[in-house]
mmCIF file of C-alpha atoms and ligand atoms in Angstrom:
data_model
loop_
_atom_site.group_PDB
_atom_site.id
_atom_site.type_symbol
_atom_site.label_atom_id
_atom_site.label_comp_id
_atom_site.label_asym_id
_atom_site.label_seq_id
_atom_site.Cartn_x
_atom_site.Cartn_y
_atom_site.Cartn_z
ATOM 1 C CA UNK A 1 -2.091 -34.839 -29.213
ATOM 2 C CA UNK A 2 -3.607 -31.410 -27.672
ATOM 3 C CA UNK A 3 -3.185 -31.340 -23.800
ATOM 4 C CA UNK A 4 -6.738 -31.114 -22.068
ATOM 5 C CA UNK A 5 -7.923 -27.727 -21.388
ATOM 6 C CA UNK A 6 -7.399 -26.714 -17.675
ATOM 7 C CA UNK A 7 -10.802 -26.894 -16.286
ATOM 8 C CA UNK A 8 -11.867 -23.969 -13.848
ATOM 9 C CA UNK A 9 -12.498 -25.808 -11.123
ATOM 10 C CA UNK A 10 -8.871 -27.602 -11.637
ATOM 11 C CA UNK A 11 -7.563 -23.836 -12.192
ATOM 12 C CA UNK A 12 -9.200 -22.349 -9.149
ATOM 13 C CA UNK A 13 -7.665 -25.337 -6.812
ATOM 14 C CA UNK A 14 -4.046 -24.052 -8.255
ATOM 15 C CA UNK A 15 -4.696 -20.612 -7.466
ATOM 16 C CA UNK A 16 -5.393 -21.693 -3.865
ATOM 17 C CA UNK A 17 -2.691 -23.981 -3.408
ATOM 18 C CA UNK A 18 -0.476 -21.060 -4.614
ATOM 19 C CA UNK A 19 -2.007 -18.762 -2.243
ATOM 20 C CA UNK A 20 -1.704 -21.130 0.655
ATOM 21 C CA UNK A 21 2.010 -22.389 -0.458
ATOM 22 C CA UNK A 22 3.054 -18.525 -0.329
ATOM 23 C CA UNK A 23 1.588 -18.083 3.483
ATOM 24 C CA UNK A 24 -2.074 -17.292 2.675
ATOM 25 C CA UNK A 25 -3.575 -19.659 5.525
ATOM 26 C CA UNK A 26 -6.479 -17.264 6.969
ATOM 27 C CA UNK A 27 -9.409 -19.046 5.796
ATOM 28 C CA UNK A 28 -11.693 -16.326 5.695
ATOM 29 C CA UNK A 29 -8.912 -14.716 3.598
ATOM 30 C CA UNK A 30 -8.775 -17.683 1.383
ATOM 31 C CA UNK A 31 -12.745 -17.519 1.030
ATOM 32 C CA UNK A 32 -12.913 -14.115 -0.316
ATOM 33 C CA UNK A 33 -10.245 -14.285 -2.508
ATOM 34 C CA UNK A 34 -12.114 -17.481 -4.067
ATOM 35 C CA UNK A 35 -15.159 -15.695 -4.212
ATOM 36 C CA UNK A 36 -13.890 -12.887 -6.483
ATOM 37 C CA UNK A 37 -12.398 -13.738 -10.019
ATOM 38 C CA UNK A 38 -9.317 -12.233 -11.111
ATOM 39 C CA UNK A 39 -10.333 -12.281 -14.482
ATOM 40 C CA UNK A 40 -12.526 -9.257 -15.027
ATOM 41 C CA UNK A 41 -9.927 -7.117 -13.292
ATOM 42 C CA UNK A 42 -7.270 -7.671 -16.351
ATOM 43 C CA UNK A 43 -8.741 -6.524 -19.616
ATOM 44 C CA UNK A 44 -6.767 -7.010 -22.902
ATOM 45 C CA UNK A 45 -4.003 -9.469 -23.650
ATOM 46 C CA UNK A 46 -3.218 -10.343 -20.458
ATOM 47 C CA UNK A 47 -6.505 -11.412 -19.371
ATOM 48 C CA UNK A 48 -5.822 -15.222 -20.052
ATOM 49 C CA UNK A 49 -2.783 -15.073 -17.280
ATOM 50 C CA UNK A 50 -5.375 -14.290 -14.288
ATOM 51 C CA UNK A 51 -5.407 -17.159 -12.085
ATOM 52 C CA UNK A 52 -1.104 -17.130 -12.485
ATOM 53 C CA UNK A 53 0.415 -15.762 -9.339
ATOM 54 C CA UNK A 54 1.713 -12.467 -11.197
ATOM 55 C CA UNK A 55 1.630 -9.267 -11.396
ATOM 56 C CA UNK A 56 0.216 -7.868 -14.471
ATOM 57 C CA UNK A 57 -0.143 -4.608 -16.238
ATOM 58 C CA UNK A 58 -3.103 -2.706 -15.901
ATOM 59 C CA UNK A 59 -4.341 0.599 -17.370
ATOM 60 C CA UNK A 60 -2.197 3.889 -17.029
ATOM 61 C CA UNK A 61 1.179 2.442 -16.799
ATOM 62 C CA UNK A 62 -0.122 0.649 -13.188
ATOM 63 C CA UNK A 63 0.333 -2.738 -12.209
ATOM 64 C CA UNK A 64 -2.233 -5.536 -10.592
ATOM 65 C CA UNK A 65 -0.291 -6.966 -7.785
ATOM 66 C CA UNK A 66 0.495 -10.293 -7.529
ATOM 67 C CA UNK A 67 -2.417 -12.416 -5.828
ATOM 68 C CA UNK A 68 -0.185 -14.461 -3.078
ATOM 69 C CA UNK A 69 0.840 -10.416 -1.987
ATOM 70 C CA UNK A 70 -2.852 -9.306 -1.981
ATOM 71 C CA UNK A 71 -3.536 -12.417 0.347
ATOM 72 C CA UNK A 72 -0.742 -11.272 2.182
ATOM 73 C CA UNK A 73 -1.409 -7.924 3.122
ATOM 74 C CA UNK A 74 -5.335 -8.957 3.673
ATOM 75 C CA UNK A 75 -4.025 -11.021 5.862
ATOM 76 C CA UNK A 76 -1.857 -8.834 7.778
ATOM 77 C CA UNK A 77 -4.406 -6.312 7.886
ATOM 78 C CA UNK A 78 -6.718 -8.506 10.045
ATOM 79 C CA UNK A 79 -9.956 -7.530 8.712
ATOM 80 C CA UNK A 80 -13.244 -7.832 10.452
ATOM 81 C CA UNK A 81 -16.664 -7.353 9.080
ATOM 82 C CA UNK A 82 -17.367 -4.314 11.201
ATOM 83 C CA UNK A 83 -14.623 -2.839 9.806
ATOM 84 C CA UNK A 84 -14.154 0.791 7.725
ATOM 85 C CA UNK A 85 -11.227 0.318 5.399
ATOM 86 C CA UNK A 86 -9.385 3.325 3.359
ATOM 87 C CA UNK A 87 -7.384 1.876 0.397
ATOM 88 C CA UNK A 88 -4.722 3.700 -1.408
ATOM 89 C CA UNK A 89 -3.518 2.934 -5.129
ATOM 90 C CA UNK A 90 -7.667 1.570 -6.368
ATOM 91 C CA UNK A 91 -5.631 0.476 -9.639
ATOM 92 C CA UNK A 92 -7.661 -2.700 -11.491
ATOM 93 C CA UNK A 93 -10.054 -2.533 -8.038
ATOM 94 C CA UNK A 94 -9.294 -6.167 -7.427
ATOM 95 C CA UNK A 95 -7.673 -5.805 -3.770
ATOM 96 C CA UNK A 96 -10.716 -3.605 -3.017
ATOM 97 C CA UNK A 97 -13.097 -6.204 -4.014
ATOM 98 C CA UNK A 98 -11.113 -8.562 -1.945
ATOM 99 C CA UNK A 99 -11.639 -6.167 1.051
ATOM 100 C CA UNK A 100 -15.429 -5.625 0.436
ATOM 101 C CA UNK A 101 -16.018 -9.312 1.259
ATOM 102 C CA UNK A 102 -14.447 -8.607 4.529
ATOM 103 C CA UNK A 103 -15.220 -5.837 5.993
ATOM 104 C CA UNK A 104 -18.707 -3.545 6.263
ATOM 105 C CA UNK A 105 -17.559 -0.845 3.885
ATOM 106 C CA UNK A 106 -14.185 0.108 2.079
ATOM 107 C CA UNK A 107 -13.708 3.572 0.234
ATOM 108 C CA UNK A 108 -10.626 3.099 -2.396
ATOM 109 C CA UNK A 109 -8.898 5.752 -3.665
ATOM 110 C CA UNK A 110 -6.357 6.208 -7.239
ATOM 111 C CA UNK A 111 -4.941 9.529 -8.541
ATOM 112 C CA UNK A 112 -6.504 7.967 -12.075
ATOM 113 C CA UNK A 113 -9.391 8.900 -13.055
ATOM 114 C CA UNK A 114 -9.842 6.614 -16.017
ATOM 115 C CA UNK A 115 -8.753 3.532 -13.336
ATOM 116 C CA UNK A 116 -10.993 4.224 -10.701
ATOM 117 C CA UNK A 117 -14.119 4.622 -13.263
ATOM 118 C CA UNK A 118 -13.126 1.112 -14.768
ATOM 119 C CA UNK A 119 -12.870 -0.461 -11.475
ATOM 120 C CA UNK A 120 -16.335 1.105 -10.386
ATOM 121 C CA UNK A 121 -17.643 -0.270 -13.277
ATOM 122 C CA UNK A 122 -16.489 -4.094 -11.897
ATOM 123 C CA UNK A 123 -17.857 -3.205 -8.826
ATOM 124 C CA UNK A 124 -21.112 -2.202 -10.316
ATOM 125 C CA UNK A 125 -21.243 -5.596 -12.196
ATOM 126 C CA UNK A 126 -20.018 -7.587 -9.498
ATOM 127 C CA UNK A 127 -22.677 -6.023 -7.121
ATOM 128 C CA UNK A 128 -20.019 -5.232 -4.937
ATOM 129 C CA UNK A 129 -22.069 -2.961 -3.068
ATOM 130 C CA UNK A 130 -20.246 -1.135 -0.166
ATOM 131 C CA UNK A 131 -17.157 -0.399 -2.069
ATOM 132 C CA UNK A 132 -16.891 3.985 -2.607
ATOM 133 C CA UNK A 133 -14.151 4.184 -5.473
ATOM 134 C CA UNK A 134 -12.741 7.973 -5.705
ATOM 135 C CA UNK A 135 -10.372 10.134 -7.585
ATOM 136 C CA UNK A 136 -7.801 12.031 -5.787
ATOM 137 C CA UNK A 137 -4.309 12.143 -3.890
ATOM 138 C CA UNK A 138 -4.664 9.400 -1.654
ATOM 139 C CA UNK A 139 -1.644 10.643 0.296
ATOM 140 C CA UNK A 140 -3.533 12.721 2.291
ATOM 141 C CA UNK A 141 -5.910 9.894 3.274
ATOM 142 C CA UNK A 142 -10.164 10.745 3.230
ATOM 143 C CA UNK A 143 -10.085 12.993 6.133
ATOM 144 C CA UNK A 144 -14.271 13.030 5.797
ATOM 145 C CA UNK A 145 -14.629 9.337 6.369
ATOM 146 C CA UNK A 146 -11.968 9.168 9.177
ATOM 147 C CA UNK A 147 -11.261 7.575 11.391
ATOM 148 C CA UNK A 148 -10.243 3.810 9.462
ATOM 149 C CA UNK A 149 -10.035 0.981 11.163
ATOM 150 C CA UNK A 150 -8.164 -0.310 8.992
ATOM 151 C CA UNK A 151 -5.882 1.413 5.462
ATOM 152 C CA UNK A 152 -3.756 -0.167 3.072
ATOM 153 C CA UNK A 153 -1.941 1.399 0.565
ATOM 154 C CA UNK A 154 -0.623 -0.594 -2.138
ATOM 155 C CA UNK A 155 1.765 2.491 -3.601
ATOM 156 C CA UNK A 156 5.395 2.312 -2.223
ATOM 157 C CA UNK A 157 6.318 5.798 -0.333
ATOM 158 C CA UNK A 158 9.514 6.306 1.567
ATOM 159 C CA UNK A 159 7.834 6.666 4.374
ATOM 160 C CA UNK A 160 3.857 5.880 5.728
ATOM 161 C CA UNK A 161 2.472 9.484 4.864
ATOM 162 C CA UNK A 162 1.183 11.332 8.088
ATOM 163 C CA UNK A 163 -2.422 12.208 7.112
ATOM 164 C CA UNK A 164 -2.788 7.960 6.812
ATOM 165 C CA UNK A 165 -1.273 7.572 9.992
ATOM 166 C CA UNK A 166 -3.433 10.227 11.492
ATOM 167 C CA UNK A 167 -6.571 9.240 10.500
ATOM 168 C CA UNK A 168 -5.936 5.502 11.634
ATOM 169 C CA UNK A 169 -7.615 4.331 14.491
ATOM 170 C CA UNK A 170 -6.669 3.678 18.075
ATOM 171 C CA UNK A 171 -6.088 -0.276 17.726
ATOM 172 C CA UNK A 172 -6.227 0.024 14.336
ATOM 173 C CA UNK A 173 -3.501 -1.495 11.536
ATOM 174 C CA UNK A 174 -2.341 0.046 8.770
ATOM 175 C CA UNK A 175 0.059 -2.392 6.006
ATOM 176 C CA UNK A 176 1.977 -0.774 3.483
ATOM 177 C CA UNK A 177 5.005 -0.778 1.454
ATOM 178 C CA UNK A 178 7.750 0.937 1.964
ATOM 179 C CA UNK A 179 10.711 2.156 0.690
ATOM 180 C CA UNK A 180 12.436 4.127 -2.825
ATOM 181 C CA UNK A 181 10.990 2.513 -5.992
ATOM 182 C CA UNK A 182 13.757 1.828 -7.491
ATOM 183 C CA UNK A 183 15.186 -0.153 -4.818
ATOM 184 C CA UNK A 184 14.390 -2.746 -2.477
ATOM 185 C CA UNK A 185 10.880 -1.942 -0.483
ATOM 186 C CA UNK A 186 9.584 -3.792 2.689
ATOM 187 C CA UNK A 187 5.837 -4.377 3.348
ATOM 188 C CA UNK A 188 5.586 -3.230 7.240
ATOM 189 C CA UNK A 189 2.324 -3.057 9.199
ATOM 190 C CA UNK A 190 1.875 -0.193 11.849
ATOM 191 C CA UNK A 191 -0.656 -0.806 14.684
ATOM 192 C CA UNK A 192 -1.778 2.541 16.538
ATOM 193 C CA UNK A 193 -2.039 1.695 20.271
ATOM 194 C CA UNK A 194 -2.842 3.723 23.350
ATOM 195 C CA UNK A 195 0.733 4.877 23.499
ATOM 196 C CA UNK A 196 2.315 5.058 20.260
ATOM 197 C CA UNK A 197 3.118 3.453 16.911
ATOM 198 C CA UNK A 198 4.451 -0.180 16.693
ATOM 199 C CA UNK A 199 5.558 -1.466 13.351
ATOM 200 C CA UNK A 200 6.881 -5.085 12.456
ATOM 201 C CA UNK A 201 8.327 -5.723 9.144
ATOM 202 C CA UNK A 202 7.511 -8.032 6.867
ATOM 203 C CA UNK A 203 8.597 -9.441 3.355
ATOM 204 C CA UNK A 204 10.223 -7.732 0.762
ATOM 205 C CA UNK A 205 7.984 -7.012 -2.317
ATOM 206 C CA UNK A 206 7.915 -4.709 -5.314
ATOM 207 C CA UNK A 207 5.143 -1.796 -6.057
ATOM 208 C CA UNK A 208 4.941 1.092 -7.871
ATOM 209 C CA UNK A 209 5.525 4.372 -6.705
ATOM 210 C CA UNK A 210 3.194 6.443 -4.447
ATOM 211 C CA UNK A 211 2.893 10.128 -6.373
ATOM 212 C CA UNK A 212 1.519 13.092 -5.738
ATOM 213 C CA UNK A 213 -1.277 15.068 -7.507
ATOM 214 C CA UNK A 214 -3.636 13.412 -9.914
ATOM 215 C CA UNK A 215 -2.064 11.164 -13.168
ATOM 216 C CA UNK A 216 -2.902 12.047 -16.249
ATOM 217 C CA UNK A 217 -5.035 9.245 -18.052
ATOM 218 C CA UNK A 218 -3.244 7.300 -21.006
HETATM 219 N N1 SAH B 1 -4.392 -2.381 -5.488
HETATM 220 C C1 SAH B 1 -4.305 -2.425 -6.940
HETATM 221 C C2 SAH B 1 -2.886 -2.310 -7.471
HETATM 222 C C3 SAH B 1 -2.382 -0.948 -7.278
HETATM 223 S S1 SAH B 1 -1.080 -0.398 -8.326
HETATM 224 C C4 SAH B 1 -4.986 -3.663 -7.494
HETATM 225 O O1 SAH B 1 -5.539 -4.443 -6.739
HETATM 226 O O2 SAH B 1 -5.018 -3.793 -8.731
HETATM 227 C C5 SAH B 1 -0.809 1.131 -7.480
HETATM 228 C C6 SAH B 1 -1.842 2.184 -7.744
HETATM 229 O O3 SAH B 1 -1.545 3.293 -6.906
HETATM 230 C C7 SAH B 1 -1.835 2.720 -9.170
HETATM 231 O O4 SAH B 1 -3.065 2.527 -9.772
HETATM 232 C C8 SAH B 1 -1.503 4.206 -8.999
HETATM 233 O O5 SAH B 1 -2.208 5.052 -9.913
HETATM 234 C C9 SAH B 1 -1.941 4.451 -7.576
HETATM 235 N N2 SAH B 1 -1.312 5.606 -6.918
HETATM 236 C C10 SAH B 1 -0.019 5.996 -6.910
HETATM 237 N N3 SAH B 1 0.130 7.117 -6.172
HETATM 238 C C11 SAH B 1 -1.108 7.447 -5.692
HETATM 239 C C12 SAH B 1 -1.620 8.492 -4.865
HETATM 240 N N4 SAH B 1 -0.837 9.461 -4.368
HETATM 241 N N5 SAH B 1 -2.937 8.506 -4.595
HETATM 242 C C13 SAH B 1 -3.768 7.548 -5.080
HETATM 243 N N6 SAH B 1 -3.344 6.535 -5.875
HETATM 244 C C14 SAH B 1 -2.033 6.480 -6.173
#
């Protein structure tokens, strides 16, 4: 006899429970990242492994990071809905959508072009209105649009590049990983305060590499 088919609402109370099991517990957090379906942002033979707490591949070589880490580092980054939020690494656009329900406007930035055109097309169909998708080095941040309240870069560097750090806020946070990609990298968040930079560290986690110049599309 065939199993039943998971219903959606059944599979959308798994992905929670996996969020929350894995230290997702903001509820606001939890809200958005039920609001936006994982499923458009994986296209091809992956798509039916969405609502799995994986990482998938993506377009261009990239990778969709694993959901529990997206709630993760939304969490971390303490979003609020006045908030202006850079992102760096736009990949399938799914952490950026997850932002957009957060905060008042998010500009996300991939050195892809072909990635960041899919992704705007999501947006576009997802009415995901105040999201700015753009091609470029996202190393050296969006000086234009500085100051951020808030960035997040979900590209592993060695170290958090200085143009990001720069164009942070005063009392803002910035959560990114860190550390050579072929070893072990840390996610650490940096608040800028009055006098200086304080960083805490948190789990180790797994991301691509942060590169310079623009990719070429495959
Ligand atoms: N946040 C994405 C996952 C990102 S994967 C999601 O939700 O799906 C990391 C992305 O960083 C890749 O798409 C890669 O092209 C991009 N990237 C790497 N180096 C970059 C750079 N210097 N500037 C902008 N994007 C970069």
């Amino acid at each position: 006899m065939n199993e039943p088919a998971t219903s959606d609402a059944e599979r959308k109370m798994q992905f929670l429970y996996a969020l929350r099991s894995k230290g997702v517990t903001d509820n606001a957090v939890l809200s958005a990242m039920e609001a936006v379906d994982r499923g458009p942002f994986i296209r091809g033979i992956f798509a039916n492994r969405a609502y799995e707490d994986m990482p998938l591949p993506i377009a261009c070589g990239q990778t969709i990071s694993q959901p529990s880490v997206v709630g993760l580092m939304t969490q971390a980054l303490e979003v609020s809905p006045r908030d202006k939020v850079l992102e760096i690494g736009t990949g399938s656009g799914y952490q950026a959508a997850i932002l957009s329900k957060l905060a008042r406007r998010v500009y996300t930035i991939d050195r892809h072009r072909r990635l960041v055109r899919e992704a705007r097309e999501i947006f576009d169909a997802l009415q995901l209105n105040n999201i700015t998708a753009i091609t470029a080095d996202g190393s050296f941040g969006l000086a234009e649009q500085a100051p951020f309240d808030r960035i997040i870069v979900t590209a592993a560097a060695e170290d958090p590049p200085g143009p990001l750090l720069a164009q942070l806020k005063e009392g803002g946070i910035m959560v990114l990983p860190v550390g050579q990609s072929d070893a072990v990298q840390h996610l650490i968040r940096v608040r800028k305060t009055a006098t200086g930079l304080e960083y805490d560290e948190m789990r180790a986690v797994r991301f691509v590499p942060l590169l310079e110049g623009l990719g070429k599309d495959t």
